[in-house]
Amino acid sequence: MILDRFKVDGQVAVITGAGRGIGAGSAIALAEAGADVVISARHSSQLAEVAEKVEALGRRALVVKADLSDLEHTAGLAQAAYDEFGRLDIIVNNVGGTMPLPFLDTDENFLIDAFKFNVATAHALTRAAVPLMLTGENPGGSIVNISSVIGRVSGRGYSAYGTAKAALTHWTRLVSKDLAPLIRVNAIGTGSIMTSALDYVATDEAVMTELAEKTTMQRVGQVEDIAAAVVYLASQAGSFLTGKVIEADGGLDIPNLDFKLPDLGPS
């Protein structure tokens, strides 16, 4: 049965930024596909809700409350998974994000922080996970990085975020060569997804209409659109993919959120 290739029965996944949005959706989807999960974020109440949904599916959830901007905390999730479950098979590097800013308001420290939160976190967790993924009777696994269409297209206000996501995308390609053939490394370039990141515009009907109209598929994405891609890349269904980016962005060729930043002029 082809659907059996999408199962990850008995495997163990670590998902960062799993308290809500894409991280939470990915954890629940992987649990539905058969995995036990380690979920981490800053807010224990959100993680508890996700863990309850995972356990309702008959799988186990280890909750690790942590500030994932601390690279030691992020890297420590790999050992926590191995200590709890005795194996580690899947990493979903979801934590990330950076507020858009005009270029002259984007100082060097802001750019460095964007790179750290979106790229260095993935590097730290993956580097800690690899030796553990290569142990046991069935060495290997899958790394899935959550990137963004803004790492591929250009628009005003995205110099920090877009640069960081572009770096994460190419990091995916580079590391896939280092870890092949036992560990696959892929990414998902997301478009506008209806998560808390869009809360500040969700009640503005005009903005939401613009987001949809500028998207080829004529709608804003849902968490399940990305969670399904995570399961595909994590499972045997995606076993012939590595170093690739699934562009789950609704067909975007330009950013669909325009901050209406003015042209610069003489001071």
Short mmCIF file of C-alpha atoms in Angstrom, two decimals:
data_model
loop_
_atom_site.label_atom_id
_atom_site.label_comp_id
_atom_site.label_asym_id
_atom_site.label_seq_id
_atom_site.Cartn_x
_atom_site.Cartn_y
_atom_site.Cartn_z
CA MET A 1 0.00 0.00 0.00
CA ILE A 2 1.42 3.37 -1.03
CA LEU A 3 -0.07 5.03 2.05
CA ASP A 4 2.11 2.81 4.25
CA ARG A 5 5.12 4.77 3.01
CA PHE A 6 3.78 7.83 4.83
CA LYS A 7 3.84 6.05 8.19
CA VAL A 8 6.57 6.63 10.77
CA ASP A 9 5.48 3.98 13.24
CA GLY A 10 7.66 3.77 16.31
CA GLN A 11 9.95 6.58 15.25
CA VAL A 12 10.89 9.56 17.42
CA ALA A 13 10.73 13.17 16.27
CA VAL A 14 11.95 16.43 17.78
CA ILE A 15 9.99 19.52 16.76
CA THR A 16 11.12 23.01 17.77
CA GLY A 17 8.72 25.90 18.19
CA ALA A 18 6.00 23.33 18.73
CA GLY A 19 3.67 25.24 21.02
CA ARG A 20 1.49 26.52 18.18
CA GLY A 21 1.27 27.04 14.45
CA ILE A 22 3.38 24.97 12.07
CA GLY A 23 5.37 23.35 14.90
CA ALA A 24 2.27 22.17 16.74
CA GLY A 25 0.63 21.02 13.53
CA SER A 26 3.75 19.09 12.53
CA ALA A 27 3.96 17.36 15.90
CA ILE A 28 0.33 16.26 15.74
CA ALA A 29 0.67 15.12 12.12
CA LEU A 30 3.78 13.06 12.88
CA ALA A 31 2.02 11.52 15.87
CA GLU A 32 -0.93 10.63 13.65
CA ALA A 33 1.57 8.97 11.31
CA GLY A 34 2.94 6.90 14.21
CA ALA A 35 5.77 8.85 15.85
CA ASP A 36 6.45 9.74 19.46
CA VAL A 37 7.47 13.38 19.75
CA VAL A 38 9.62 15.75 21.73
CA ILE A 39 8.04 19.20 21.59
CA SER A 40 9.72 22.37 22.76
CA ALA A 41 8.85 26.06 23.01
CA ARG A 42 8.79 28.82 25.61
CA HIS A 43 5.21 28.41 26.85
CA SER A 44 4.39 25.29 28.84
CA SER A 45 0.61 25.82 28.61
CA GLN A 46 0.72 25.70 24.81
CA LEU A 47 2.96 22.64 24.85
CA ALA A 48 0.59 20.89 27.26
CA GLU A 49 -2.28 21.36 24.80
CA VAL A 50 -0.23 19.91 21.97
CA ALA A 51 0.91 16.98 24.14
CA GLU A 52 -2.71 16.21 25.02
CA LYS A 53 -3.61 16.00 21.31
CA VAL A 54 -0.59 13.77 20.63
CA GLU A 55 -1.51 11.42 23.46
CA ALA A 56 -5.12 11.27 22.24
CA LEU A 57 -3.67 9.72 19.09
CA GLY A 58 -2.04 6.98 21.15
CA ARG A 59 1.50 8.36 20.96
CA ARG A 60 3.85 9.73 23.62
CA ALA A 61 4.92 13.35 23.96
CA LEU A 62 7.87 14.69 25.93
CA VAL A 63 7.41 18.38 26.75
CA VAL A 64 10.57 20.47 27.08
CA LYS A 65 9.97 24.09 27.97
CA ALA A 66 12.98 26.08 26.75
CA ASP A 67 14.16 29.35 25.28
CA LEU A 68 15.29 28.06 21.90
CA SER A 69 17.25 31.21 21.14
CA ASP A 70 19.75 29.63 23.54
CA LEU A 71 21.69 27.24 21.32
CA GLU A 72 22.62 24.95 24.21
CA HIS A 73 18.95 24.47 25.04
CA THR A 74 18.16 23.76 21.40
CA ALA A 75 21.01 21.26 20.99
CA GLY A 76 19.99 19.57 24.25
CA LEU A 77 16.68 18.44 22.76
CA ALA A 78 18.45 15.69 20.83
CA GLN A 79 19.83 14.02 23.96
CA ALA A 80 16.52 14.54 25.76
CA ALA A 81 14.77 12.60 23.00
CA TYR A 82 17.31 9.78 23.10
CA ASP A 83 17.23 9.56 26.89
CA GLU A 84 13.43 9.35 26.95
CA PHE A 85 12.76 7.12 23.96
CA GLY A 86 16.07 5.38 23.21
CA ARG A 87 16.21 6.54 19.60
CA LEU A 88 15.99 9.61 17.37
CA ASP A 89 14.79 9.57 13.78
CA ILE A 90 13.29 12.91 12.75
CA ILE A 91 14.18 16.56 13.38
CA VAL A 92 11.84 19.40 12.40
CA ASN A 93 13.75 22.67 12.65
CA ASN A 94 10.74 24.95 12.85
CA VAL A 95 11.74 27.61 15.35
CA GLY A 96 12.59 30.90 13.67
CA GLY A 97 11.12 34.12 12.39
CA THR A 98 12.14 37.76 12.36
CA MET A 99 10.08 40.94 12.33
CA PRO A 100 10.21 42.86 9.04
CA LEU A 101 11.91 46.25 9.30
CA PRO A 102 12.91 49.05 6.94
CA PHE A 103 16.52 48.71 5.86
CA LEU A 104 17.86 51.69 7.82
CA ASP A 105 16.23 50.31 10.98
CA THR A 106 17.89 46.92 10.47
CA ASP A 107 21.14 47.23 12.36
CA GLU A 108 23.92 44.67 12.34
CA ASN A 109 22.90 43.06 15.63
CA PHE A 110 19.35 42.55 14.34
CA LEU A 111 20.73 40.80 11.27
CA ILE A 112 23.00 38.62 13.40
CA ASP A 113 20.11 37.70 15.69
CA ALA A 114 17.97 36.75 12.68
CA PHE A 115 20.71 34.46 11.40
CA LYS A 116 21.17 32.90 14.83
CA PHE A 117 17.47 32.24 15.41
CA ASN A 118 16.75 30.88 11.94
CA VAL A 119 19.99 29.14 10.98
CA ALA A 120 22.23 28.54 13.99
CA THR A 121 19.40 26.88 15.91
CA ALA A 122 18.95 24.37 13.08
CA HIS A 123 22.70 23.77 12.92
CA ALA A 124 23.03 23.27 16.68
CA LEU A 125 20.16 20.78 16.96
CA THR A 126 21.12 18.86 13.84
CA ARG A 127 24.76 18.61 14.85
CA ALA A 128 23.74 17.23 18.25
CA ALA A 129 21.21 14.86 16.69
CA VAL A 130 23.32 13.24 13.98
CA PRO A 131 25.48 10.95 16.20
CA LEU A 132 22.30 9.75 17.94
CA MET A 133 20.49 9.15 14.65
CA LEU A 134 23.39 6.96 13.49
CA THR A 135 23.19 4.59 16.46
CA GLY A 136 21.08 1.47 16.87
CA GLU A 137 19.84 -1.20 14.48
CA ASN A 138 18.43 1.19 11.85
CA PRO A 139 20.83 4.14 11.58
CA GLY A 140 19.60 7.15 9.64
CA GLY A 141 16.78 9.62 9.63
CA SER A 142 15.35 12.81 8.22
CA ILE A 143 15.93 16.51 8.89
CA VAL A 144 13.14 18.90 7.82
CA ASN A 145 13.82 22.64 7.90
CA ILE A 146 11.01 25.18 7.82
CA SER A 147 12.14 27.96 5.51
CA SER A 148 10.15 30.61 3.65
CA VAL A 149 9.31 31.89 0.21
CA ILE A 150 10.99 35.13 1.34
CA GLY A 151 14.28 33.29 1.11
CA ARG A 152 13.62 33.05 -2.64
CA VAL A 153 11.72 36.22 -3.64
CA SER A 154 12.47 39.84 -2.77
CA GLY A 155 10.49 42.66 -1.22
CA ARG A 156 10.99 45.68 0.98
CA GLY A 157 11.39 45.17 4.71
CA TYR A 158 12.69 41.61 4.52
CA SER A 159 16.47 42.12 4.46
CA ALA A 160 17.07 40.28 7.75
CA TYR A 161 14.35 37.66 7.55
CA GLY A 162 14.85 36.90 3.87
CA THR A 163 18.61 36.66 4.20
CA ALA A 164 18.29 34.27 7.13
CA LYS A 165 15.77 32.04 5.36
CA ALA A 166 17.85 32.03 2.17
CA ALA A 167 20.80 30.93 4.29
CA LEU A 168 18.71 28.16 5.88
CA THR A 169 17.64 26.97 2.44
CA HIS A 170 21.20 26.75 1.15
CA TRP A 171 22.37 25.26 4.45
CA THR A 172 19.84 22.50 3.70
CA ARG A 173 21.48 21.79 0.35
CA LEU A 174 25.01 21.85 1.75
CA VAL A 175 24.35 19.69 4.79
CA SER A 176 22.44 17.16 2.71
CA LYS A 177 25.76 16.32 1.02
CA ASP A 178 27.55 15.93 4.35
CA LEU A 179 24.94 13.58 5.82
CA ALA A 180 24.03 11.45 2.79
CA PRO A 181 23.08 8.72 2.32
CA LEU A 182 21.84 7.72 5.77
CA ILE A 183 20.34 11.05 6.82
CA ARG A 184 18.23 13.09 4.43
CA VAL A 185 18.02 16.89 4.76
CA ASN A 186 15.22 18.84 3.09
CA ALA A 187 13.32 22.08 3.58
CA ILE A 188 9.87 23.54 3.07
CA GLY A 189 9.65 27.05 1.67
CA THR A 190 6.38 28.22 3.18
CA GLY A 191 4.15 30.98 1.91
CA SER A 192 1.72 32.98 4.06
CA ILE A 193 0.29 30.48 6.54
CA MET A 194 -2.60 31.22 8.88
CA THR A 195 -0.71 31.12 12.17
CA SER A 196 -0.22 33.60 15.00
CA ALA A 197 2.37 35.34 12.82
CA LEU A 198 -0.56 36.75 10.84
CA ASP A 199 -2.66 37.67 13.89
CA TYR A 200 -1.88 41.35 13.44
CA VAL A 201 -3.50 41.40 10.00
CA ALA A 202 -6.05 38.59 10.38
CA THR A 203 -8.83 41.00 11.35
CA ASP A 204 -8.08 43.37 8.46
CA GLU A 205 -10.31 42.12 5.67
CA ALA A 206 -8.59 44.26 3.03
CA VAL A 207 -5.13 42.91 3.89
CA MET A 208 -6.34 39.32 3.99
CA THR A 209 -8.01 39.79 0.62
CA GLU A 210 -4.76 41.18 -0.79
CA LEU A 211 -2.81 38.22 0.60
CA ALA A 212 -5.15 35.80 -1.15
CA GLU A 213 -5.37 37.71 -4.42
CA LYS A 214 -1.58 37.89 -4.78
CA THR A 215 -1.31 34.13 -4.23
CA THR A 216 -1.74 31.95 -7.30
CA MET A 217 -3.93 29.52 -5.36
CA GLN A 218 -6.13 32.46 -4.26
CA ARG A 219 -5.99 31.66 -0.56
CA VAL A 220 -3.79 31.88 2.51
CA GLY A 221 -2.17 28.59 3.49
CA GLN A 222 -3.25 26.46 6.42
CA VAL A 223 -1.02 24.73 8.97
CA GLU A 224 -2.10 21.36 7.59
CA ASP A 225 -0.65 22.29 4.19
CA ILE A 226 2.80 22.42 5.77
CA ALA A 227 2.29 19.55 8.22
CA ALA A 228 1.46 17.25 5.31
CA ALA A 229 4.72 18.19 3.61
CA VAL A 230 6.60 17.52 6.87
CA VAL A 231 5.17 13.99 7.04
CA TYR A 232 6.09 13.40 3.40
CA LEU A 233 9.70 14.49 3.88
CA ALA A 234 10.08 12.69 7.21
CA SER A 235 8.68 9.37 6.00
CA GLN A 236 9.65 6.75 3.46
CA ALA A 237 7.34 8.49 1.02
CA GLY A 238 10.09 11.08 0.60
CA SER A 239 13.00 8.64 0.81
CA PHE A 240 14.46 9.65 -2.58
CA LEU A 241 14.62 13.35 -1.71
CA THR A 242 17.54 15.11 -0.10
CA GLY A 243 18.89 18.62 -0.45
CA LYS A 244 15.55 19.75 -1.88
CA VAL A 245 13.05 22.48 -1.06
CA ILE A 246 9.32 21.88 -1.34
CA GLU A 247 7.84 25.29 -2.18
CA ALA A 248 4.54 25.06 -0.31
CA ASP A 249 3.74 28.71 -0.96
CA GLY A 250 0.56 28.71 -3.01
CA GLY A 251 2.49 29.56 -6.16
CA LEU A 252 3.96 32.87 -4.99
CA ASP A 253 6.47 34.66 -7.21
CA ILE A 254 6.48 37.89 -5.20
CA PRO A 255 5.80 38.64 -1.53
CA ASN A 256 2.06 38.93 -0.97
CA LEU A 257 2.41 41.10 2.13
CA ASP A 258 3.44 44.61 1.12
CA PHE A 259 4.44 46.89 3.99
CA LYS A 260 4.06 49.95 1.77
CA LEU A 261 7.53 51.22 2.67
CA PRO A 262 8.30 54.46 0.84
CA ASP A 263 11.24 55.17 -1.44
CA LEU A 264 14.27 56.59 0.31
CA GLY A 265 15.11 60.16 -0.48
CA PRO A 266 17.61 62.87 0.43
CA SER A 267 17.66 63.69 4.13
#
